[in-house]
Every structure is written in structure tokens, then in C-alpha cells.
Short mmCIF file of C-alpha atoms and ligand atoms in Angstrom, two decimals:
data_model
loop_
_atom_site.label_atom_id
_atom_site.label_comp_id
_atom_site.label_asym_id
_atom_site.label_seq_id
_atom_site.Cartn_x
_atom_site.Cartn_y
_atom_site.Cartn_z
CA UNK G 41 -1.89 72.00 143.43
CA UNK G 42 -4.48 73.30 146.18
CA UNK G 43 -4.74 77.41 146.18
CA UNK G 44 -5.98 78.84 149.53
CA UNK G 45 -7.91 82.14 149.31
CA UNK G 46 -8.57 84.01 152.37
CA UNK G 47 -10.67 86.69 151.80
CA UNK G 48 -12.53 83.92 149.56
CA UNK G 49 -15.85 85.99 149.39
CA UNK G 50 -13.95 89.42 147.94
CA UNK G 51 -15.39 90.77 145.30
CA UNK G 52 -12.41 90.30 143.74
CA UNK G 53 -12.09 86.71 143.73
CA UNK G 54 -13.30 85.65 140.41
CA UNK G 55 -10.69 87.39 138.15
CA UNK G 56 -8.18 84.86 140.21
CA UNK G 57 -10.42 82.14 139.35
CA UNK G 58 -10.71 83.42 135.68
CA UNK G 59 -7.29 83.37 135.60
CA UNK G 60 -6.88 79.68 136.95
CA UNK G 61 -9.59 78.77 134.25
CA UNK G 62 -7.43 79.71 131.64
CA UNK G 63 -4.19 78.22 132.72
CA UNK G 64 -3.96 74.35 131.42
CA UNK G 65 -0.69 73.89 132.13
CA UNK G 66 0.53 71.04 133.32
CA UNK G 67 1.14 71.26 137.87
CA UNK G 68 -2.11 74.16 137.10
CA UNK G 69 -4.23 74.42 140.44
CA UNK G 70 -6.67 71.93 140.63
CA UNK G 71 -8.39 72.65 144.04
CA UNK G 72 -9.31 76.13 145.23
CA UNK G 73 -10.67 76.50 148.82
CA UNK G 74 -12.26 79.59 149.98
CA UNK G 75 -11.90 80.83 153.38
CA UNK G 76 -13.95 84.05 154.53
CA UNK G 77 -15.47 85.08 157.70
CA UNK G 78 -18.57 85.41 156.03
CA UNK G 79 -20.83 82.44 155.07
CA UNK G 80 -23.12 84.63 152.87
CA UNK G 81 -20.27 86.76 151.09
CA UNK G 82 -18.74 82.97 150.43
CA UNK G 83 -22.07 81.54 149.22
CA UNK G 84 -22.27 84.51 146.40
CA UNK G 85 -19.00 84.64 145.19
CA UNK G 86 -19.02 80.75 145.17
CA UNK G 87 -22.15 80.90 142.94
CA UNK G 88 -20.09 83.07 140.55
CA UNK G 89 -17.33 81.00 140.46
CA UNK G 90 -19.57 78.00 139.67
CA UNK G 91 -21.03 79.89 136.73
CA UNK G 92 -17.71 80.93 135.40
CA UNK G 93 -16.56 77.11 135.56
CA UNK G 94 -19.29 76.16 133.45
CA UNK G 95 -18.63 74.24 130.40
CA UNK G 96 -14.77 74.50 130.52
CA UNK G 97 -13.67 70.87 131.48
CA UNK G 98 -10.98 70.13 134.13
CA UNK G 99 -12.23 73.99 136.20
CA UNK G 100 -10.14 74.04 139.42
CA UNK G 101 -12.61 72.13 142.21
CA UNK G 102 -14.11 74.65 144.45
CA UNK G 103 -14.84 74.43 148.12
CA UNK G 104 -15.90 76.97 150.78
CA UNK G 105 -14.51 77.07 154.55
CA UNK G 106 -14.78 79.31 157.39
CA UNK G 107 -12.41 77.36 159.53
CA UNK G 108 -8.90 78.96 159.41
CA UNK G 109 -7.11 76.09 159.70
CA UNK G 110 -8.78 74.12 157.75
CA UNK G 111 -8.69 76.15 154.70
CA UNK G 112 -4.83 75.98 155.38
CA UNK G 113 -4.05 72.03 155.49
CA UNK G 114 -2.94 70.87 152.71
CA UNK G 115 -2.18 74.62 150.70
CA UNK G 116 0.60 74.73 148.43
CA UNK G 117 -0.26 78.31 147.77
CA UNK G 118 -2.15 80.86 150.20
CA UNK G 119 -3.70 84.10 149.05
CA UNK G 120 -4.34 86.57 151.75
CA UNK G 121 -7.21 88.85 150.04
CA UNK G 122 -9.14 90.43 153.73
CA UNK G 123 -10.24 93.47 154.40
CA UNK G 124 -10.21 93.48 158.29
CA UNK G 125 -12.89 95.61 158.92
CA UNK G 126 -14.77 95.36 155.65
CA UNK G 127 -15.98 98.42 153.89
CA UNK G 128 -17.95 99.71 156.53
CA UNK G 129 -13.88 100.12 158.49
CA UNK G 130 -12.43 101.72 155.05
CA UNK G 131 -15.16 104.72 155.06
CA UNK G 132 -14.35 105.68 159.14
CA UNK G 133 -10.75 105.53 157.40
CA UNK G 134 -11.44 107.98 154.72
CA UNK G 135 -14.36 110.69 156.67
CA UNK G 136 -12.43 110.94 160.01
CA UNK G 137 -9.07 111.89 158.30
CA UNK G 138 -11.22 113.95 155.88
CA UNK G 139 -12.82 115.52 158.90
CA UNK G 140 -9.53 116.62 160.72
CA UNK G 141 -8.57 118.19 157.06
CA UNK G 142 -6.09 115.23 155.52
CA UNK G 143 -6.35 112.84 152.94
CA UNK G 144 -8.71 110.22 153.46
CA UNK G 145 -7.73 107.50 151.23
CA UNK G 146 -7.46 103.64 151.90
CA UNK G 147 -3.73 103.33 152.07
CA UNK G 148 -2.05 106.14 151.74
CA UNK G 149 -1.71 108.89 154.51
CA UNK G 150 -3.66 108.72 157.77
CA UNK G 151 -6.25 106.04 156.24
CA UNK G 152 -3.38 103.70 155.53
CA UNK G 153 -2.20 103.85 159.10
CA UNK G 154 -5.67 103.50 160.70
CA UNK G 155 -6.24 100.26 158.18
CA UNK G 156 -2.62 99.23 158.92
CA UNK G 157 -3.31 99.24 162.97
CA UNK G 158 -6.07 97.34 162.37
CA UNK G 159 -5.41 94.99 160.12
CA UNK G 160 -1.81 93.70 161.25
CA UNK G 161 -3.30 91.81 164.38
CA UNK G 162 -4.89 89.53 161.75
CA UNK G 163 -2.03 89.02 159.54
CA UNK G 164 0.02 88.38 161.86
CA UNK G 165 -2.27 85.72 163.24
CA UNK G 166 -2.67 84.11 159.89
CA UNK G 167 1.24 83.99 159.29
CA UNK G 168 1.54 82.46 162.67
CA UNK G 169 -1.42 79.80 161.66
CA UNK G 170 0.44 79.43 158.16
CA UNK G 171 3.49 78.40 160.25
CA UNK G 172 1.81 76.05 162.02
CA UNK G 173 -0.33 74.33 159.78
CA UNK G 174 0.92 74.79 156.23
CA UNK G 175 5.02 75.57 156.94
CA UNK G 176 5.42 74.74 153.20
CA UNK G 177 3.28 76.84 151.57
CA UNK G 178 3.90 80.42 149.64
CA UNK G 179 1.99 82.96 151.35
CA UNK G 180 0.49 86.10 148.38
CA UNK G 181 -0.38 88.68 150.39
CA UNK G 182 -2.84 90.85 148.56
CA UNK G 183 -3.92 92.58 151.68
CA UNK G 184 -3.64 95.97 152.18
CA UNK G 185 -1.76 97.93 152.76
CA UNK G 186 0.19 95.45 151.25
CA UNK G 187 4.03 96.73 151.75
CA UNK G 188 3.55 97.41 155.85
CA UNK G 189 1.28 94.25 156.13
CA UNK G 190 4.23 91.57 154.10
CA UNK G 191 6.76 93.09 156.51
CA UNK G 192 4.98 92.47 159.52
CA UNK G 193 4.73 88.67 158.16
CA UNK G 194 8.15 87.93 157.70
CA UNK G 195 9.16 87.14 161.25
CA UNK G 196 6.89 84.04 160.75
CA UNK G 197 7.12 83.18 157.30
CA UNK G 198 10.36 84.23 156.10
CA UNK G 199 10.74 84.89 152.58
CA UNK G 200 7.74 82.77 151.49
CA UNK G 201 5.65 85.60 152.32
CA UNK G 202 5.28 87.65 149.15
CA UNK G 203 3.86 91.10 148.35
CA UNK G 204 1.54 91.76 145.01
CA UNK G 205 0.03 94.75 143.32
CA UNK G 206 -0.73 95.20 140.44
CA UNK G 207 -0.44 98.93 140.28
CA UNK G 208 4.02 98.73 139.13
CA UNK G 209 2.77 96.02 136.40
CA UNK G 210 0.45 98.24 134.93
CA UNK G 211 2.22 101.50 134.56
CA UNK G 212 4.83 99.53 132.72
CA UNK G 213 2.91 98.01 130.54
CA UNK G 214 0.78 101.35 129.58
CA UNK G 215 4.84 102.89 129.38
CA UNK G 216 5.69 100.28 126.90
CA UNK G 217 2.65 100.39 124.96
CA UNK G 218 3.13 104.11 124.63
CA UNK G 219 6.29 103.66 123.23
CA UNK G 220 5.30 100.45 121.72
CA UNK G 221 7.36 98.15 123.24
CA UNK G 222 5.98 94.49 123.94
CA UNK G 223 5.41 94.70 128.11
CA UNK G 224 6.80 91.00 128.07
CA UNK G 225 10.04 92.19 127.15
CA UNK G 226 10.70 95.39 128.53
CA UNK G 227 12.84 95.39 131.81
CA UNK G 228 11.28 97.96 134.36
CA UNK G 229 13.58 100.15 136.55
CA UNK G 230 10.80 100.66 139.28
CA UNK G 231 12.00 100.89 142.89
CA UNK G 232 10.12 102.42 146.06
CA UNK G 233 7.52 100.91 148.39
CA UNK G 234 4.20 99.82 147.99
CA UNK G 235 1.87 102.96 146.25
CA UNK G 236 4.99 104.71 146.58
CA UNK G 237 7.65 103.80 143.32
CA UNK G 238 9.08 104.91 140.10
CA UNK G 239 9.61 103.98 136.92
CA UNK G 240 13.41 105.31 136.51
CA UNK G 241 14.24 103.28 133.25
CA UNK G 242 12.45 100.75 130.77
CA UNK G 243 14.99 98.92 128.84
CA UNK G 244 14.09 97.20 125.60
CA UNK G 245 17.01 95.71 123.28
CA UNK G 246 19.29 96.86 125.78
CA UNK G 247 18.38 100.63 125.32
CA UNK G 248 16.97 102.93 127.97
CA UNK G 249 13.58 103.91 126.12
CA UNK G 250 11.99 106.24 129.20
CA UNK G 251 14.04 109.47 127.78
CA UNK G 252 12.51 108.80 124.29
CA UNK G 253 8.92 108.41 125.74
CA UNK G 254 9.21 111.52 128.05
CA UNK G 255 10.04 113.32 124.97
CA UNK G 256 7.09 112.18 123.58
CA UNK G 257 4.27 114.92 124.42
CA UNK G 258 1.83 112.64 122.63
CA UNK G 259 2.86 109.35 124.00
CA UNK G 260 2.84 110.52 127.63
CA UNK G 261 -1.23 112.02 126.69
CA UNK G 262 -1.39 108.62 125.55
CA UNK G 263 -1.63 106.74 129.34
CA UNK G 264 -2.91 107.16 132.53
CA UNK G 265 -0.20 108.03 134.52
CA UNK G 266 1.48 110.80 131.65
CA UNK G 267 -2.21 112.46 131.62
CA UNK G 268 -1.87 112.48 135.68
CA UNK G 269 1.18 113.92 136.53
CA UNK G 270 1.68 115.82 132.98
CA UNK G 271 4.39 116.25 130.97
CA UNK G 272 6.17 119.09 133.01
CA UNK G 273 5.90 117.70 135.89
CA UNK G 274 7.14 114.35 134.12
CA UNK G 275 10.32 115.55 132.44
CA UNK G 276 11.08 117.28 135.12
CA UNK G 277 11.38 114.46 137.54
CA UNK G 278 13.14 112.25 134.78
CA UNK G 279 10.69 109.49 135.74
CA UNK G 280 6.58 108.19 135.92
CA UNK G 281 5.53 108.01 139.27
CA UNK G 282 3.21 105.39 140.29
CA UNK G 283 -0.65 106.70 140.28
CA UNK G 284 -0.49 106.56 144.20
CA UNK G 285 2.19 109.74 144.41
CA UNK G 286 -0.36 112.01 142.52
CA UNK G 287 -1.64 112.10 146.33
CA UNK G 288 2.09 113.63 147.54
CA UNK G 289 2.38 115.05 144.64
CA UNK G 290 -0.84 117.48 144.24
CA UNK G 291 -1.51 116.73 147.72
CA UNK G 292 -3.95 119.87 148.24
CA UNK G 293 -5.66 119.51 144.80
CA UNK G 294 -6.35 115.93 145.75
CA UNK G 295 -7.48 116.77 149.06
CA UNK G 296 -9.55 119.63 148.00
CA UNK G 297 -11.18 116.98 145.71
CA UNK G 298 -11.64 113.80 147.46
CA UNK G 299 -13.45 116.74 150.45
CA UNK G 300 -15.86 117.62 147.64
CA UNK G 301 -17.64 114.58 146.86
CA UNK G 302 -20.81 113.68 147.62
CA UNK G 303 -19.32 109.85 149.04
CA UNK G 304 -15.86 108.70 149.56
CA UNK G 305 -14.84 105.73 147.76
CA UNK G 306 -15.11 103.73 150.27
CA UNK G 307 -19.63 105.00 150.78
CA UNK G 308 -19.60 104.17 147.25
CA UNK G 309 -18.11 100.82 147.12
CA UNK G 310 -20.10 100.11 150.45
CA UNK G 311 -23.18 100.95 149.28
CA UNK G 312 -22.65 99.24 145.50
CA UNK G 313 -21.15 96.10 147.09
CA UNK G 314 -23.74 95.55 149.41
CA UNK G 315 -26.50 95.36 146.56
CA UNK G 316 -24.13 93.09 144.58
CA UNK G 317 -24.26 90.44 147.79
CA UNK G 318 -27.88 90.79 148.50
CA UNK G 319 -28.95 90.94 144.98
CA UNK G 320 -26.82 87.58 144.57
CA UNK G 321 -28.10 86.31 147.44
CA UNK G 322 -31.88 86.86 145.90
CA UNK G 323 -30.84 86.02 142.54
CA UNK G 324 -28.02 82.54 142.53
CA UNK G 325 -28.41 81.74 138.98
CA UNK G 326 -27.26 85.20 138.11
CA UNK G 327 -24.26 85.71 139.93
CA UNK G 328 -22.06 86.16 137.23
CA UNK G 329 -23.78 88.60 135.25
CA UNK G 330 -24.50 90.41 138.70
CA UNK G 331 -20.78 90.45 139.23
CA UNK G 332 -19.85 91.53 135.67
CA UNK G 333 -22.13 94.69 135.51
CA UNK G 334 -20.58 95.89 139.40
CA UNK G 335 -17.08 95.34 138.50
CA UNK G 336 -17.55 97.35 135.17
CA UNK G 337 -19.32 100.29 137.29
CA UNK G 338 -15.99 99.72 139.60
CA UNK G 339 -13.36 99.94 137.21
CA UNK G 340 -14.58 102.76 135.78
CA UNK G 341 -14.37 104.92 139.02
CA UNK G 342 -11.48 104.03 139.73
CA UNK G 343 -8.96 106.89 141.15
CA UNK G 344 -11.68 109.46 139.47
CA UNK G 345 -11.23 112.23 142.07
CA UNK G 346 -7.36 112.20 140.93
CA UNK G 347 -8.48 112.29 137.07
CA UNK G 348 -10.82 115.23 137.55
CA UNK G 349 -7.95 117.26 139.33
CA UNK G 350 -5.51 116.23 136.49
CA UNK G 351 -8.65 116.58 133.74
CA UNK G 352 -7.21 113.12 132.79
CA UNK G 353 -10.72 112.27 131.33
CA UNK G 354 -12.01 108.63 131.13
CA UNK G 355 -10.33 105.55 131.81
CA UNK G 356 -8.35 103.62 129.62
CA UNK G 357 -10.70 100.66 128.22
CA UNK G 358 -7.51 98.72 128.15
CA UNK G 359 -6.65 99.16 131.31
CA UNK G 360 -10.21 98.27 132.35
CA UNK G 361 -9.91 94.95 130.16
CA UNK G 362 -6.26 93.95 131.16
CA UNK G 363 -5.50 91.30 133.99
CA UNK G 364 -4.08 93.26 137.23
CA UNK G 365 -3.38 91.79 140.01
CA UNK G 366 -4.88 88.00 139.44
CA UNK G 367 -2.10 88.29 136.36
CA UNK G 368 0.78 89.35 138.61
CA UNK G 369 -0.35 86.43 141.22
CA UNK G 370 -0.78 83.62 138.41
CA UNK G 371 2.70 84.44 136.77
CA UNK G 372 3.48 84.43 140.54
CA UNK G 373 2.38 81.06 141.02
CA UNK G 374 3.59 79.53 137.88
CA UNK G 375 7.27 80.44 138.31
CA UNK G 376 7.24 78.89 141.69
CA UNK G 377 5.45 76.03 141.10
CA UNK G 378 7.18 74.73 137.57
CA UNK G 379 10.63 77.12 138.03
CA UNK G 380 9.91 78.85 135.34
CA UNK G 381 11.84 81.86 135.36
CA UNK G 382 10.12 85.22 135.49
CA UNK G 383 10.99 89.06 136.57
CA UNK G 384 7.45 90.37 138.44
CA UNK G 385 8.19 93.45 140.34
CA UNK G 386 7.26 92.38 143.90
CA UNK G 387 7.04 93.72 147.89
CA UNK G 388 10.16 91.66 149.00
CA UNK G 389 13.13 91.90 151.26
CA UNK G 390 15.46 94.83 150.31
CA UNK G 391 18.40 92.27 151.20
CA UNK G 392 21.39 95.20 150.49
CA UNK G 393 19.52 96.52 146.45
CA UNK G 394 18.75 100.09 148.08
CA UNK G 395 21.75 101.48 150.12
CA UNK G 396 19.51 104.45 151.59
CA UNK G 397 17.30 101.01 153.51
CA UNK G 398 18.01 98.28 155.11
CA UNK G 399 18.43 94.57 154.06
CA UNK G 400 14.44 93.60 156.22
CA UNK G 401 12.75 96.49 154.81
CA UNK G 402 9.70 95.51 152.50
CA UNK G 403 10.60 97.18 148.87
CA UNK G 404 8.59 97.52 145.96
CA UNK G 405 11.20 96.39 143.62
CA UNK G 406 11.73 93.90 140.50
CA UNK G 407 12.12 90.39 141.35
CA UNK G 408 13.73 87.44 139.55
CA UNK G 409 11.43 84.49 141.00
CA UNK G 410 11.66 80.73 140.26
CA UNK G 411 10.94 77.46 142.72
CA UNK G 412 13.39 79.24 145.06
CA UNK G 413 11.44 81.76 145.51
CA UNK G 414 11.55 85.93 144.54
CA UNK G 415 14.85 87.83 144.80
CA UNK G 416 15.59 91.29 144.03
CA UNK G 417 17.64 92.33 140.94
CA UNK G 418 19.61 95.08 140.81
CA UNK G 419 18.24 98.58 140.04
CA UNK G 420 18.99 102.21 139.93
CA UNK G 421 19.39 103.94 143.64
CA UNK G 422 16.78 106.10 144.27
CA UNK G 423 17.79 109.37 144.06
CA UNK G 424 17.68 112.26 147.17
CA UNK G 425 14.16 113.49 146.50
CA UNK G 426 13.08 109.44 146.18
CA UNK G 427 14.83 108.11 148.96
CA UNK G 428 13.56 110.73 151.24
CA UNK G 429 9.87 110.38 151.13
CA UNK G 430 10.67 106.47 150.92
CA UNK G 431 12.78 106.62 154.17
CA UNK G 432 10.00 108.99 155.76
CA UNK G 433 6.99 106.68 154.74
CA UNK G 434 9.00 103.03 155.65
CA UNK G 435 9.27 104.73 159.29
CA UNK G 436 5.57 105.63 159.48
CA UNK G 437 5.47 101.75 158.14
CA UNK G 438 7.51 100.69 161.08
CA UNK G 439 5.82 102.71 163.98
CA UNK G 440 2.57 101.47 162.65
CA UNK G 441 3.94 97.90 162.96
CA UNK G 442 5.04 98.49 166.47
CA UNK G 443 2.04 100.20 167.85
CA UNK G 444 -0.33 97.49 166.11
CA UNK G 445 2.48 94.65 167.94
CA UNK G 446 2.39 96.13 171.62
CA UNK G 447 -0.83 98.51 171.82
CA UNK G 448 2.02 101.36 172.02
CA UNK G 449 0.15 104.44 171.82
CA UNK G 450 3.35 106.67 171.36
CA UNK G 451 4.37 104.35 168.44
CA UNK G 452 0.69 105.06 167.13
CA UNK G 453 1.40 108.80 167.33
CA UNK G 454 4.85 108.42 165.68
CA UNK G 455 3.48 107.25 162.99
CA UNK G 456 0.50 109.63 162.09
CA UNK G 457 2.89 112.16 163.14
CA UNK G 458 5.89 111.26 160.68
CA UNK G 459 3.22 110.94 157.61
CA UNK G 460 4.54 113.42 155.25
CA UNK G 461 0.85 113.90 154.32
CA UNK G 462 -0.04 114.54 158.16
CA UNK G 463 1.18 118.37 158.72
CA UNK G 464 0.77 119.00 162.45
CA UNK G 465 1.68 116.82 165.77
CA UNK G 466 -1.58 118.15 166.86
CA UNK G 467 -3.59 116.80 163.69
CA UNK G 468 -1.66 113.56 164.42
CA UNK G 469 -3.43 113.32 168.28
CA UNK G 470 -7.04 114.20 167.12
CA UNK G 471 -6.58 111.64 164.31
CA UNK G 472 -5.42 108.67 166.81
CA UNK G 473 -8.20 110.18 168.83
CA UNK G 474 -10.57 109.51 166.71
CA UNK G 475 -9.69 106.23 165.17
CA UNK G 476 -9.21 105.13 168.47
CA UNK G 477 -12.79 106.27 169.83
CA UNK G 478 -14.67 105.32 166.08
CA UNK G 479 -12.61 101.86 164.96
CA UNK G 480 -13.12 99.44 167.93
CA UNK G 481 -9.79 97.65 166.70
CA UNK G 482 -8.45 100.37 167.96
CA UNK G 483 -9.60 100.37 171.69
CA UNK G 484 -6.14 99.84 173.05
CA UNK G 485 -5.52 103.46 171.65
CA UNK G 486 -7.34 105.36 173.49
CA UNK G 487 -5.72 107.73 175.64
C1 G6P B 348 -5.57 99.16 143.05
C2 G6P B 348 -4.54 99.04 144.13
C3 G6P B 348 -5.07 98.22 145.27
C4 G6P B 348 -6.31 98.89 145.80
C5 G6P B 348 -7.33 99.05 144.70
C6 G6P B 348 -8.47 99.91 145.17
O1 G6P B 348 -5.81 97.93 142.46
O2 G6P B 348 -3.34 98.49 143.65
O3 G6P B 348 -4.09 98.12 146.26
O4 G6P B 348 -6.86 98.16 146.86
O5 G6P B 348 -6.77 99.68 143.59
O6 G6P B 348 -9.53 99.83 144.29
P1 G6P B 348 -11.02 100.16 144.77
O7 G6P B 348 -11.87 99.78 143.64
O8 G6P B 348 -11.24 99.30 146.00
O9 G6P B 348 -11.00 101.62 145.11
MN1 MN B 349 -2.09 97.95 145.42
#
């Protein structure tokens, strides 16, 4: 089985490849080929792959492309990992929202639309490549903003374009371990969109154990997401929001926060992952222990502007340790490729599960998946207050899909307009404004 990644010099490539290392199954992938833009981001992370493969007999073959095409022929699987724009794209993202007095984040609020209007041009190129080239193969889209950027796929690929992140897997499993429940077991009523779902239910032994854990003061201080949103806030919504809504939710406190720091996350990640790839690039044979020391230093930052509003202290060293979203795309992978039954909550087709959207809009939702493919089991409606900001956001999806199709301007505005994070037609204008005159992607926006 060959594995496509494109993105193939992300810094987040080897936890896939760690993950492929330790799968000997039989129909495993054998051939990884790495497709980036970049020969010099490819050459580092390739050296860290190498290093990783050492000693461990039968390691997936590795080879590095930057010819689209190429990369595709032949790909039974196709990971779509870019950042269009690269770092340097996500910090004009964060400051000029953060400038005009919103939330500068990388996908959710204005950021999300300006990295959604720039980055759909691509992925809709690559689906149409896909098409061409590779008809048969799965496309994983990893890119963000992952919900807006699967949708705007489909037309090419059908449903063999799939959505990951790993942020749904992980607040179940924290959930379950809270109320110690095995993860593997428990069945999670999540629903919403990407950075924007629920966990309404987690059923173990066919009983609903969410009430008992959000009467559990001490098991919701016992995980991320209870320390977050606290245990007011969660008993009074009946449900654990993913991390993302603590941005809606405490949407000035956030905003106050992510203002006050020195860099965004996105200076910070620039500047760190720039001495990763010319450190590597000076120092091959230690790639991997290069890579090891910046991940830690990035895990551990994670989100920390939304901790210090919530005084959530310190991440979670399990969290840190567990497999996110290279575990979601292996199981991914493996259910397709040997129909092995498995239920991964995915960004699929809503095909008729939530009545308040229709049957093409991208959902964040739980997914039986085998060889056929990932289909969407039933769940709980959402209720008013959910299907509101979900119907509000998926519009601001859909105008940012238009605009990036046709150059529309007035789609552009529609959709910084509609945010629910964006509180002022006017603030909408000086943000397209600006993206337009600061993100040359964004040329065609200009008034
Ligand atoms: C989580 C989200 C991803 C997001 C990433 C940002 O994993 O699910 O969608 O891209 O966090 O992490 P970073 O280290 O880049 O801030
Ligand atoms: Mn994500």
C-alpha cells in the first residue's frame, strides 16, 4: 500500500510515520512518498524519518517529490497536510484580526476565513489532480480548516474525500478516562462542525455515563476540557464542548488574552520552527532528537492563552503522550484498507443525520467506516442553542467557499460579516481590507 503525504515536510509528519512503524499488519503501508513545495523542509523531515526507521525491519520505504502528480500515481491513500501560506500567512491571520479588535486565531473567527480564502484554491486544485491521476485513492484531508476545506473537495472527489482531527477523539477519550471507561469502547454522542461540536452522550454498556461524569466535580477538574469550561458552565449546558468553543464561549476573556501576549501563536511557532529546519539542515544526523525536543516545547503551549483565562494550569502529560491525529488517520486507513470495522468521528457528508442541515454539508459527526468508505451513524439532534451557532458558522463556511471559487468580493464580506465572532459589518470591511491588501492570495479582494 503506497501513502501519499502532501505537506510531506510538516513538522508534523513523523508521528504519521511513527504510527506506520508500529503497524505490522498484514496490507500495512509499505511505501510513503512525500510531496512538499519545499525541497529543504522535505530534506529535514526526511532525515527524521530515516532516523526513526532505524533498526525496525520492514520501515515503510521513503521517497521525497515535489512534483504533484507524481507524488499522486500510484496512491492508494493521500494525506493532504499544507499550510498554504506557511507560518509566515497564519501570523498576518492572527495580528490583522487582532488589530481590528477580533480574535486572531488560525481557524476559528476572522483567521479561519482569511486561511480558508486562501487555502481552498489549492485544495481544490489537488482534488481536481487526485481525480485525474489517482481516481481510486482515499483522499485524508488534514488541512485546515479542515471542515470548510473537505466540503469544498467533494465536488471532485465524492465521498472519498475525508475530514480528520483529532481534537473530538481526544475529548472523548479524556471523558472516558475521567469516568474510567476504556475510550475503545465508549460510543461518543459528538455532533457539530469542525472546532465547533459536543459531546451530548458517552455510552458504555449501553448506559448514558455523561450525567454521572458532570456530576462529578472532581472528575470534570480531572481533564482539559472540564478545567476549561468549568463545572457551571458544564452542567449547565448538559454537555463538554470541544476546546475550540472556549473561543465563543469566553469570547472577550479569550480575546483580551490572546491581545496580551508578547507573540501570537503563530510568531511563536514561526520563529521555533524555523530554527528546527535550519538547525536540521546544519545538523542531519540529529534530526530526530532536534524534532523531539521542538515538538515537546509545542505540545506544551498548546491552547495556553485559553488555560490562563480558565487557570486550567499545565497540560495533561497524557494528552501530550497520546497519538492525535496520526491515530485517528491510521485507524482511518486500516478500516478502509482491510474492512475492518471501526466508529472514528469524522468531517463527512451530513447525508439527512442533522435535520437543522442539509444532506452536502460537511459535519463533524461519528462515522461507521469500513472498505466502503465512512458513513454517519445516528446521533442526538443538536439542540436550539447548538444548531444555531452551527447553522451561523456552516454559512460563513459556505460564503467563504464561494468567494475563494469566483473572486466574489460580496461573498468574502458575507462571510466575515456572518462570523458570530465578527460584531460589526464595518469590522467585517476593514478586515477583508486588510487581508486583501497584506495576504497576496488575496489580491482578487481588493476593493
Ligand atoms: C489541534 C487542532 C488542529 C490545529 C492544531 C494547532 O491539533 O485539531 O486543527 O491545527 O491543534 O496546533 P498548533 O501547535 O499549530 O497551534
Ligand atoms: Mn483540528
Amino acid at each position: 500500500m503506497r501513502l501519499t503525504i502532501l505537506g510531506g515536510g510538516g513538522f508534523r509528519v513523523p508521528l504519521v510515520y511513527q504510527a506506520l512503524l508500529g503497524d505490522r499488519g498484514e496490507g500495512r503501508i509499505t511505501s510513503v512518498v512525500l510531496y512538499d513545495a519545499d525541497r529543504a523542509r522535505l530534506a529535514s523531515i526526511g532525515a527524521v524519518l530515516r532516523q526513526q526507521a532505524a533498526g525496525v525491519t520492514d520501515a515503510p520505504v521513503v521517497t521525497e517529490t515535489t512534483d504533484l502528480d507524481e507524488a499522486l500515481r500510484g496512491a492508494d491513500f493521500v494525506f493532504s497536510a499544507i499550510r498554504v501560506g506557511g507560518l509566515e500567512g497564519r501570523t498576518v491571520d492572527e495580528r490583522v484580526a487582532l488589530d481590528l479588535g477580533v480574535l486572531g486565531q488560525e481557524t476559528v473567527g476572522a483567521g479561519g476565513i482569511a486561511y480558508g480564502l486562501r487555502t481552498l484554491p489549492v485544495a481544490v486544485g489537488i482534488a481536481q489532480r487526485v481525480a485525474a491521476v489517482a481516481p481510486e485513492a482515499w483522499v485524508i484531508n488534514f488541512t485546515n480548516p479542515a471542515g470548510m476545506v473537505t466540503e469544498a473537495m467533494i465536488p471532485y472527489l465524492g465521498d472519498r474525500v475525508i475530514g480528520i482531527c483529532d481534537s473530538p477523539s481526544g475529548l472523548g477519550r479524556r471523558a472516558a478516562l475521567a469516568i474510567g471507561v476504556d475510550p475503545s469502547t465508549a460510543f461518543y454522542d459528538y455532533a457539530g462542525l469542525n472546532h465547533l461540536g459536543w459531546l451530548r452522550g458517552l455510552r458504555s454498556g449501553g448506559v448514558d455515563r455523561l450525567p454521572s461524569l458532570l456530576a462529578s466535580a472532581e472528575g470534570l477538574a480531572s481533564f482539559e476540557e472540564g478545567r476549561l469550561f468549568g463545572v457551571e458552565w458544564l452542567r449547565s449546558l448538559g454537555a463538554i464542548p470541544n476546546e475550540y468553543l472556549h473561543y465563543y464561549y469566553f469570547a472577550r476573556e479569550t480575546l483580551a488574552a490572546v491581545q496580551g501576549v508578547r507573540q501570537t501563536r503563530g510568531t511563536f511557532l514561526l520563529e521555533q520552527q524555523s530554527a528546527f529546519y535550519a538547525e536540521t539542515a546544519r545538523r542531519p544526523e540529529q534530526a530526530l532528537e532536534l524534532w523531539q525536543k521542538t515538538r515537546a516545547e509545542r505540545e506544551s503551549t498548546y491552547m495556553v492563552e485559553s488555560r490562563e483565562v480558565a487557570d486550567a494550569g499545565e497540560r495533561d502529560e497524557r494528552d501530550m503522550a497520546a497519538g492525535g491525529y496520526e491515530q485517528v488517520a491510521l485507524s482511518l486507513m486500516r478500516a478502509i484498507a482491510h474492512n475492518e470495522r471501526a466508529s472514528l468521528i469524522l468531517n463527512v457528508r451530513n447525508r439527512g443525520v442533522l435535520r437543522h442541515l442539509d444532506d452536502d454539508a460537511v459535519v463533524e459527526i461519528p462515522c461507521t467506516v469500513d472498505a466502503n468508505g465512512a458513513l454517519p451513524v445516528s446521533v442526538s439532534q443538536l439542540t436550539d442553542h447548538q444548531a444555531g451557532l452551527v447553522c451561523s458558522v456552516k454559512a460563513v463556511e459556505r460564503s467563504t467557499i464561494e468567494a475563494a471559487a469566483g473572486g466574489s468580493r460580496a461573498a468574502a464580506l458575507r462571510a466575515f460579516a456572518w462570523h458570530p465572532l465578527i460584531d460589526s459589518v464595518t469590522a467585517a470591511g476593514k478586515l477583508l481590507d486588510a487581508y486583501a491588501t497584506q495576504l497576496p492570495a488575496l489580491a482578487p479582494f481588493r476593493p
